[in-house]
XYZ file of C-alpha atoms in Angstrom:
584
model
C 160.218 137.435 99.061
C 157.539 134.910 99.961
C 157.965 132.563 102.915
C 155.308 130.080 101.800
C 154.339 128.782 98.388
C 151.390 130.024 96.409
C 148.852 127.295 95.676
C 146.081 129.617 94.488
C 146.923 129.161 90.786
C 145.816 125.529 91.279
C 142.701 126.264 93.371
C 141.797 129.174 95.619
C 140.691 126.710 98.273
C 138.514 123.655 98.652
C 135.480 125.952 98.339
C 136.695 127.136 94.933
C 133.982 126.311 92.329
C 136.785 125.045 90.052
C 137.667 122.402 92.643
C 134.030 121.270 92.821
C 133.761 121.165 89.026
C 136.896 119.083 88.661
C 135.769 116.697 91.384
C 132.413 116.229 89.633
C 134.246 115.721 86.329
C 136.323 113.021 87.997
C 133.173 111.282 89.264
C 131.702 111.305 85.763
C 134.965 110.062 84.269
C 135.066 107.126 86.700
C 131.651 106.017 85.481
C 132.717 106.500 81.861
C 135.778 104.304 82.484
C 133.625 101.570 83.984
C 131.267 101.635 80.990
C 134.228 101.596 78.619
C 135.907 98.629 80.323
C 132.639 96.634 80.355
C 132.459 96.883 76.565
C 136.072 96.110 75.722
C 135.601 92.546 74.506
C 133.449 93.579 71.569
C 135.501 96.613 70.644
C 137.628 97.056 67.537
C 141.289 97.000 68.724
C 142.484 100.360 67.391
C 139.329 102.141 68.536
C 139.636 100.574 71.990
C 143.272 101.545 72.356
C 142.623 105.121 71.254
C 139.632 105.554 73.559
C 141.420 103.935 76.481
C 144.376 106.262 76.146
C 142.145 109.330 75.895
C 140.302 108.354 79.082
C 143.555 107.560 80.916
C 145.030 110.930 79.919
C 141.989 112.802 81.203
C 142.038 110.771 84.421
C 145.706 111.630 84.954
C 145.025 115.326 84.398
C 142.157 115.480 86.887
C 143.628 113.290 89.622
C 147.030 114.983 89.495
C 145.450 118.416 89.865
C 143.021 117.521 92.643
C 145.327 115.249 94.637
C 148.424 117.427 94.272
C 146.597 120.392 95.721
C 145.315 118.415 98.696
C 148.711 116.788 99.229
C 150.588 120.096 99.164
C 148.121 121.617 101.609
C 148.552 118.638 103.928
C 152.374 118.689 103.694
C 152.476 122.345 104.670
C 150.226 121.659 107.668
C 149.494 118.101 108.728
C 146.817 119.518 111.051
C 144.855 120.722 108.005
C 141.842 118.458 108.553
C 140.059 119.630 105.421
C 143.056 118.706 103.266
C 143.168 115.250 104.812
C 139.447 114.780 104.313
C 139.524 115.935 100.687
C 142.518 113.749 99.916
C 140.587 110.792 101.300
C 137.603 111.596 99.065
C 139.782 111.979 95.977
C 141.720 108.781 96.523
C 138.573 106.811 97.367
C 137.101 107.919 94.055
C 140.342 107.213 92.237
C 140.400 103.695 93.682
C 137.219 103.010 91.668
C 139.323 103.281 88.501
C 141.679 100.459 89.482
C 139.471 97.686 88.088
C 138.600 99.341 84.741
C 142.207 100.403 84.194
C 143.370 96.848 84.949
C 140.769 95.494 82.535
C 142.024 97.850 79.819
C 145.615 96.833 80.524
C 144.793 93.127 80.355
C 142.735 93.564 77.194
C 145.407 95.635 75.438
C 148.180 93.263 76.519
C 146.270 90.325 75.048
C 146.281 91.843 71.551
C 148.760 89.841 69.485
C 149.579 92.778 67.224
C 149.652 95.414 69.964
C 153.031 96.909 69.049
C 152.127 97.017 65.356
C 148.884 98.844 66.122
C 150.676 101.341 68.362
C 153.528 101.962 65.925
C 151.148 102.415 63.020
C 148.874 104.998 64.617
C 149.922 108.642 64.905
C 147.891 109.151 68.080
C 149.362 106.110 69.840
C 152.938 106.116 68.565
C 154.224 108.258 71.434
C 153.094 105.556 73.833
C 155.223 102.711 72.480
C 157.251 102.378 75.702
C 154.103 102.845 77.804
C 152.395 99.893 76.106
C 155.580 97.834 76.263
C 155.637 98.234 80.036
C 151.895 97.669 80.216
C 152.356 94.272 78.577
C 155.198 93.363 80.979
C 153.223 94.472 84.035
C 149.980 92.805 82.997
C 151.171 89.475 84.383
C 151.172 91.039 87.859
C 147.606 92.394 87.666
C 144.944 90.839 89.866
C 141.909 89.358 88.104
C 138.318 90.581 88.354
C 137.765 93.133 91.101
C 141.197 92.421 92.606
C 142.759 95.740 91.651
C 139.853 97.788 92.960
C 139.784 95.818 96.209
C 143.524 96.354 96.735
C 143.234 100.049 95.949
C 140.373 100.493 98.399
C 142.088 98.512 101.132
C 145.268 100.550 100.691
C 143.364 103.721 101.669
C 142.704 102.359 105.148
C 145.955 100.383 105.176
C 149.362 101.538 104.025
C 148.294 105.044 103.056
C 146.576 105.640 106.393
C 149.592 104.340 108.326
C 151.862 106.641 106.281
C 149.604 109.599 107.130
C 149.829 108.680 110.810
C 153.616 108.653 110.609
C 153.689 112.074 108.930
C 151.393 113.471 111.584
C 153.171 112.161 114.667
C 156.636 113.188 113.435
C 155.557 116.665 112.275
C 153.751 117.445 115.532
C 156.205 115.824 117.970
C 157.295 118.319 120.655
C 161.001 118.161 121.469
C 162.308 119.535 124.766
C 165.594 121.202 123.931
C 167.311 122.957 126.819
C 164.753 125.414 128.222
C 162.282 125.427 125.332
C 160.076 123.179 123.251
C 160.707 122.987 119.503
C 159.704 120.640 116.685
C 161.600 117.708 115.209
C 162.758 119.549 112.066
C 164.139 122.401 114.149
C 166.094 120.174 116.537
C 167.528 118.146 113.638
C 168.699 121.372 111.981
C 170.876 121.985 115.056
C 173.074 119.063 113.961
C 174.783 121.609 111.674
C 175.428 124.175 114.428
C 178.988 125.424 114.956
C 178.744 124.910 118.720
C 179.721 121.338 119.679
C 177.598 121.425 122.845
C 174.555 122.567 120.866
C 174.979 119.603 118.509
C 175.313 117.109 121.359
C 172.400 118.556 123.319
C 170.212 118.543 120.195
C 171.102 114.906 119.473
C 170.230 113.893 123.028
C 167.001 115.910 122.949
C 166.005 114.333 119.636
C 166.616 110.777 120.871
C 164.764 111.535 124.110
C 161.689 112.646 122.143
C 161.213 109.495 120.052
C 159.961 107.132 122.805
C 156.713 109.132 122.853
C 155.912 108.037 119.281
C 158.066 104.981 118.680
C 155.320 102.414 119.318
C 152.937 104.199 116.948
C 155.679 104.372 114.324
C 156.458 100.673 114.829
C 152.818 99.734 114.226
C 152.786 101.925 111.105
C 155.987 100.414 109.736
C 154.977 96.817 110.475
C 151.585 97.318 108.841
C 152.976 98.963 105.703
C 155.619 96.298 105.189
C 153.203 93.406 105.749
C 150.830 94.958 103.220
C 153.732 95.156 100.747
C 154.647 91.490 101.318
C 151.030 90.409 100.844
C 150.669 92.504 97.699
C 153.839 91.018 96.188
C 152.703 87.458 96.922
C 149.267 87.996 95.421
C 150.744 89.500 92.263
C 153.522 86.968 91.812
C 156.604 89.069 92.503
C 159.458 87.052 93.958
C 160.168 89.758 96.558
C 159.496 93.429 97.390
C 162.926 94.260 95.960
C 161.991 92.483 92.734
C 158.846 94.619 92.546
C 160.864 97.788 93.106
C 163.306 96.898 90.339
C 160.435 96.086 87.973
C 158.746 99.397 88.734
C 162.085 101.186 88.404
C 162.675 99.703 84.931
C 166.075 98.681 86.231
C 167.970 95.411 85.944
C 169.237 93.552 89.012
C 172.641 93.496 87.308
C 172.800 97.295 87.582
C 171.956 97.311 91.296
C 174.473 94.536 91.983
C 177.264 96.332 90.124
C 176.591 99.546 92.048
C 176.389 97.909 95.493
C 179.534 95.839 94.911
C 181.437 98.962 93.912
C 180.114 100.742 97.009
C 181.300 97.837 99.179
C 184.783 98.222 97.749
C 184.882 101.924 98.626
C 183.249 101.854 102.079
C 186.631 101.754 103.904
C 187.517 105.043 102.204
C 184.448 106.663 103.741
C 185.349 105.187 107.112
C 188.774 106.811 106.734
C 187.065 110.180 106.260
C 184.807 109.698 109.291
C 187.690 108.691 111.555
C 189.805 111.602 110.342
C 186.971 114.044 111.008
C 186.368 112.487 114.410
C 190.018 112.820 115.359
C 190.081 116.444 114.183
C 187.106 117.145 116.459
C 188.762 115.448 119.430
C 187.205 111.979 119.258
C 189.401 108.906 119.456
C 186.839 106.138 118.927
C 185.363 107.205 115.613
C 182.890 109.991 114.913
C 179.845 110.171 117.220
C 176.543 110.537 115.366
C 175.934 114.018 116.768
C 179.057 115.292 114.977
C 178.295 113.757 111.561
C 177.229 117.176 110.290
C 179.598 119.267 112.372
C 180.935 122.092 110.196
C 184.682 122.289 109.711
C 186.841 125.076 108.399
C 185.289 128.510 108.179
C 182.299 129.149 105.966
C 180.166 131.255 108.245
C 178.188 133.020 105.515
C 174.477 133.073 106.267
C 172.021 133.215 103.400
C 168.659 134.886 103.231
C 166.235 133.470 100.693
C 167.042 136.489 98.491
C 170.759 135.703 98.791
C 170.095 132.093 97.843
C 168.085 133.190 94.795
C 170.779 135.516 93.495
C 173.559 133.017 94.128
C 171.829 130.146 92.328
C 170.572 132.195 89.372
C 174.032 133.599 88.738
C 175.676 130.199 89.096
C 173.305 128.285 86.835
C 173.486 131.041 84.214
C 176.992 129.774 83.546
C 175.666 126.287 82.879
C 172.371 126.759 81.045
C 170.125 129.796 80.553
C 166.940 127.715 80.596
C 167.798 126.284 84.011
C 168.738 129.717 85.407
C 165.489 131.266 84.181
C 163.456 128.505 85.812
C 165.313 128.975 89.113
C 164.557 132.707 89.053
C 160.899 131.993 88.319
C 160.667 129.517 91.200
C 161.797 132.191 93.671
C 159.956 135.099 92.102
C 156.605 133.383 91.607
C 156.316 131.681 95.019
C 156.954 128.075 94.111
C 158.806 127.506 97.411
C 157.682 127.018 101.035
C 160.905 127.817 102.883
C 160.885 127.698 106.685
C 160.223 125.035 109.359
C 157.104 125.397 111.516
C 154.860 123.260 113.684
C 152.748 120.893 111.640
C 154.873 121.192 108.506
C 156.516 117.967 107.360
C 160.284 117.691 107.745
C 162.933 117.394 105.063
C 162.493 118.708 101.553
C 160.745 117.680 98.352
C 159.685 118.884 94.922
C 156.273 118.149 93.408
C 155.415 118.688 89.777
C 152.187 120.631 89.242
C 151.436 119.706 85.656
C 148.234 121.731 85.386
C 150.381 124.861 85.755
C 153.478 123.626 83.959
C 155.341 124.387 87.196
C 156.595 122.711 90.380
C 156.237 123.380 94.090
C 159.132 122.930 96.519
C 159.091 122.414 100.288
C 162.226 122.936 102.391
C 163.093 123.658 106.016
C 165.470 126.530 105.283
C 167.769 127.735 108.071
C 170.160 130.031 106.188
C 173.168 127.715 105.994
C 175.040 126.947 102.790
C 173.748 123.364 103.070
C 170.236 124.797 102.809
C 171.236 126.535 99.580
C 172.494 123.170 98.299
C 169.165 121.606 99.303
C 167.347 124.284 97.299
C 169.584 123.550 94.311
C 168.781 119.839 94.714
C 165.014 120.372 94.715
C 165.254 122.861 91.850
C 167.015 120.098 89.918
C 163.853 118.014 90.292
C 161.852 120.987 89.032
C 164.142 121.282 85.993
C 163.748 117.558 85.326
C 159.974 118.084 85.400
C 160.367 120.918 82.922
C 162.530 118.847 80.573
C 159.875 116.121 80.253
C 156.848 118.417 80.090
C 156.505 118.164 76.316
C 155.805 114.426 76.630
C 152.221 113.183 76.513
C 150.450 113.039 79.935
C 151.013 109.315 80.503
C 154.728 109.725 79.764
C 155.489 111.997 82.718
C 156.510 109.303 85.218
C 160.202 108.513 85.450
C 161.483 105.760 87.723
C 162.967 106.208 91.188
C 166.653 105.677 90.281
C 166.799 108.365 87.587
C 164.602 110.662 89.705
C 167.703 111.819 91.601
C 169.820 112.571 88.522
C 169.070 116.246 87.848
C 168.861 117.091 91.547
C 172.271 115.644 92.374
C 173.788 117.073 89.188
C 172.707 120.513 90.419
C 174.492 119.808 93.696
C 177.668 118.955 91.768
C 177.483 122.255 89.879
C 176.988 124.257 93.076
C 179.688 122.533 95.092
C 182.308 122.563 92.325
C 181.822 126.301 91.850
C 181.883 126.984 95.575
C 185.080 124.978 96.135
C 186.805 126.564 93.123
C 185.886 130.026 94.397
C 186.962 129.438 97.998
C 188.769 132.458 99.436
C 191.253 130.486 101.523
C 192.141 127.014 102.790
C 189.670 127.172 105.666
C 186.773 127.962 103.370
C 187.908 125.249 100.952
C 187.986 122.788 103.850
C 184.487 123.805 104.922
C 183.075 123.275 101.444
C 184.846 119.987 100.750
C 183.780 118.644 104.123
C 180.200 119.700 103.441
C 180.256 117.789 100.147
C 181.740 114.752 101.871
C 178.911 114.884 104.404
C 176.441 114.615 101.526
C 178.438 111.875 99.794
C 178.579 109.888 103.014
C 174.818 110.186 103.293
C 174.174 108.742 99.827
C 176.720 105.946 100.300
C 176.976 104.934 103.971
C 173.607 106.134 105.214
C 171.668 104.972 102.154
C 173.405 101.597 102.384
C 172.342 101.376 106.041
C 168.741 102.137 105.034
C 168.868 99.497 102.313
C 170.223 96.946 104.787
C 167.651 97.915 107.404
C 164.730 97.536 104.999
C 166.113 94.205 103.807
C 166.143 92.968 107.417
C 162.626 94.263 108.019
C 161.209 92.406 105.016
C 163.104 89.238 105.929
C 161.490 89.218 109.379
C 158.082 90.845 108.961
C 156.220 87.903 107.434
C 156.718 85.794 110.565
C 157.126 88.358 113.317
C 155.773 91.695 114.487
C 158.843 93.824 115.130
C 158.531 95.964 118.233
C 160.403 99.229 118.578
C 163.358 97.634 120.392
C 163.786 95.122 117.562
C 163.651 97.856 114.929
C 166.179 99.925 116.864
C 168.450 96.875 116.989
C 168.136 96.363 113.238
C 168.970 100.014 112.655
C 172.077 99.934 114.827
C 173.251 96.738 113.098
C 172.733 98.325 109.663
C 174.609 101.450 110.730
C 177.552 99.467 112.100
C 177.820 97.447 108.870
C 177.617 100.522 106.645
C 179.612 103.039 108.661
C 182.128 100.489 109.972
C 184.618 101.804 112.503
C 184.103 105.311 111.154
C 181.391 105.889 113.767
C 181.670 105.687 117.537
C 179.484 102.637 118.374
C 178.405 104.318 121.602
C 176.731 107.177 119.727
C 174.623 105.837 116.856
C 171.053 106.777 115.875
C 168.730 103.853 116.603
C 165.619 105.862 115.702
C 166.417 106.715 112.098
C 163.568 104.369 111.130
C 161.173 106.739 112.914
C 162.289 110.087 111.514
C 162.842 109.059 107.866
C 159.580 109.079 105.949
C 160.944 106.999 103.062
C 160.327 103.793 105.002
C 156.628 104.623 105.042
C 156.316 105.219 101.302
C 157.566 103.393 98.202
C 159.419 100.177 98.908
C 163.223 100.423 98.890
C 163.214 104.169 98.313
C 166.865 104.204 99.370
C 169.237 102.813 96.731
C 167.898 105.307 94.131
C 169.691 108.043 96.094
C 173.009 106.226 95.786
C 172.252 105.606 92.121
C 171.353 109.249 91.489
C 174.363 110.553 93.378
C 176.877 108.375 91.576
C 175.184 108.603 88.171
C 175.129 112.404 88.429
C 178.815 112.493 89.378
C 179.607 110.425 86.311
C 177.607 112.853 84.172
C 179.279 115.856 85.787
C 182.680 114.395 84.957
C 181.546 114.287 81.317
C 180.456 117.916 81.537
C 183.886 118.890 82.843
C 185.464 117.213 79.816
C 183.006 118.376 77.153
C 181.873 121.808 78.369
C 178.919 123.435 76.583
C 178.627 120.546 74.125
C 177.462 118.346 77.008
C 174.374 120.429 77.886
C 172.102 119.343 74.965
C 173.017 115.709 75.637
C 172.198 116.167 79.317
C 168.776 117.623 78.516
C 168.117 114.808 76.065
C 169.003 112.294 78.754
C 166.535 113.901 81.186
C 163.895 114.001 78.450
C 164.448 110.278 77.822
C 163.955 109.149 81.443
C 160.168 108.489 81.273
C 160.281 106.634 77.958
C 163.229 104.264 78.397
C 164.707 101.861 80.917
C 167.368 103.085 83.316
C 169.998 101.280 81.269
C 168.814 102.712 77.926
C 168.607 106.203 79.407
C 172.266 105.961 80.453
C 173.215 104.955 76.915
C 172.248 108.476 75.768
C 175.445 109.532 77.529
C 177.362 106.421 76.420
C 177.272 104.790 79.871
C 177.000 101.036 80.586
C 175.405 100.730 84.041
C 176.192 97.025 84.318
C 179.906 97.800 84.196
C 181.252 98.062 87.728
C 184.031 100.312 86.463
C 181.545 103.128 85.812
C 180.478 103.082 89.464
C 184.095 102.825 90.580
C 185.000 105.886 88.535
C 182.213 107.901 90.180
C 183.220 106.688 93.655
C 186.849 107.511 92.941
C 185.950 111.199 92.516
C 184.730 111.125 96.129
C 187.785 109.150 97.263
C 189.999 111.867 95.760
C 188.132 114.471 97.797
C 188.614 112.379 100.940
C 192.360 112.366 100.281
C 192.314 116.151 99.866
C 190.261 116.514 103.057
C 192.756 114.417 105.026
C 195.609 116.488 103.605
C 193.932 119.759 104.587
C 193.433 118.662 108.196
C 196.933 117.184 108.405
C 195.972 113.509 108.567
C-alpha cells in the first residue's frame, strides 16, 4: 500500500503543461472579471446575474485546482520552495479578483427584486441561499479598491505569518533522549505505554519550544491584529461576531452549547482525577499522562489492517461510505507517516477537479491513529455527499464541518467497545474515547478562552511569549479545573496548534461537531437503517442552509440547551462506567 498520496491526477508537477494552461486561463479570467465588473451598472439584471455566476464558477474551478495542488505539495514538505513560490503566484493573481467580485456582490445585493430574479430563473435557482448570504454579507464589504487592497496585504500579512508558523513547527528539531526527532514524532510518544517515555517526551517537547517561541509570538500577534483591523474596517462588532456570521450560526446556539459544557465540566474533572489516581498521581493528572493508555489494547495496525477494519465496519452502516473508504486506501488518497518537513496533525482536503479528497495523517499504528483515519475519511464522505451541488455551493461552515468526521468516530468506537474481548480491552477503548471527548470539551474550551484573551489584549498590547504562556496556563486551569496537576500543564499549546494561525475561533466548531454528532448517533441507535438517508440529506444540506436549519433536518433545535445536555450526558455515562471499571 502507498505511504504517500498521489497528486499526479491533479498535475504531474509544476512543469506540467496542464498547470501552465490553467494558470494562463486564470490570468485571462481575472481580466474578464475586471471588464465584467466595470460594465455592471449598465447591465440588464438577469443577464448580469447569470454572467457573474458563470464567471465565479469558473474562477472557483481554476483556483481550487491550482491552489489545492500547491497547498498539498507544501503540506507534505514545507521545504518545497517551488510549492511555496507557486502558491504565492496563484494567490497574488487571485487577490486581483477581490475588487470585481465585491463589485458584483454589491451590485447584485442592491437589486430590489434579487430573490424574485433568482427564484424565477432555472440557472440561478440553485443559488438562492448563496445570494441570500451575499446580500447579508454585502454590508461588510469595503468600497472601491478596498477588497483588493485587503487581499493583497493579506498575502504578506496573515498568510505569510501562518506559513512561517507551519515552517518553524514542521522543521523544529527535538532532542529526545539520545536522538533528534521532529515535533510530530515526539508528540506521538504521549500515547506510549511506558510512563517514563511519556514524561521524557513531554519534557523534550517543552524544551524545544523556546527556540521558536518568539517567532511564533510575532506570527500570532500579527495575525490577530490583522483580524482586529479587518473587523473594524468592515463593521463587525468583534472577531467572534465575524466568525459566527461566516459560520451561519446564531449566538444563541453558541451560548446554549457553552453553558451546557460549563455545567458538565466537573464531570470531566472527575474522569481526569480518577485516571490520575489510577496512574499513581495524587494531585490531578499531569499533562504528560493525558493520553496515557489504560487497560490492554496492544493491537498494532498496519495501514492495510486499518483499511480492512474500517471498510468492514462501515459496510454495516452504509455501502456508499464503505466503498469510498476502500477507494481512499486503494487509490492513494492518503499520506500516512510523519517525516521531517511534513506538517503535524491530520486534515482532509477536497479535490473537486477529481471528485475525490486527499488526507494527511501522522500514522503510528495505534488504534487512535485508526480513529483519526476514520475522522478524516468522514470529512471525505461529507465532501462526497455535497458534490452534486453547483460549484459555489460546496462551502459548508466551520461548525458543521466536524459532523461527519466525528460521527465516523462514534461508529468506530461504539463497535470497538461492543466487541471488546474482556474488561481490560473495554477499559482501554472507553478511556481512549474519553480522551477524545475531553479534548473537544476541556481542551477546546481552553483554546476558546485563550483566543478570547488574546483578542481582548492584542489591540493595546504586543503579547510576548511569556504573556501568551500565562494566558494558556490560565485557560487550561479554568477548563480542566482540578482534574489536571497545576505543576504539569502545557504552556506552549499556542505554539504547536496551527488553528490559532488560521481562521478566527477555529475551536468551538470542534465542540459543536463532537456533540452534534453524538446527538445524531443517538438517533441512529434508535432508528437503525432508516436514519441513514436522513443523515446523508443532512450532510447534503450543510452548504445551503444555516447551522440551525441544517439541524432541523434531523428534528434538532440547537438553541435548546437540553439537546447539548443530552449529548454531554452520553459522555458522562461513559465516565461513570470508566470509574466503575477502575474501582473508583
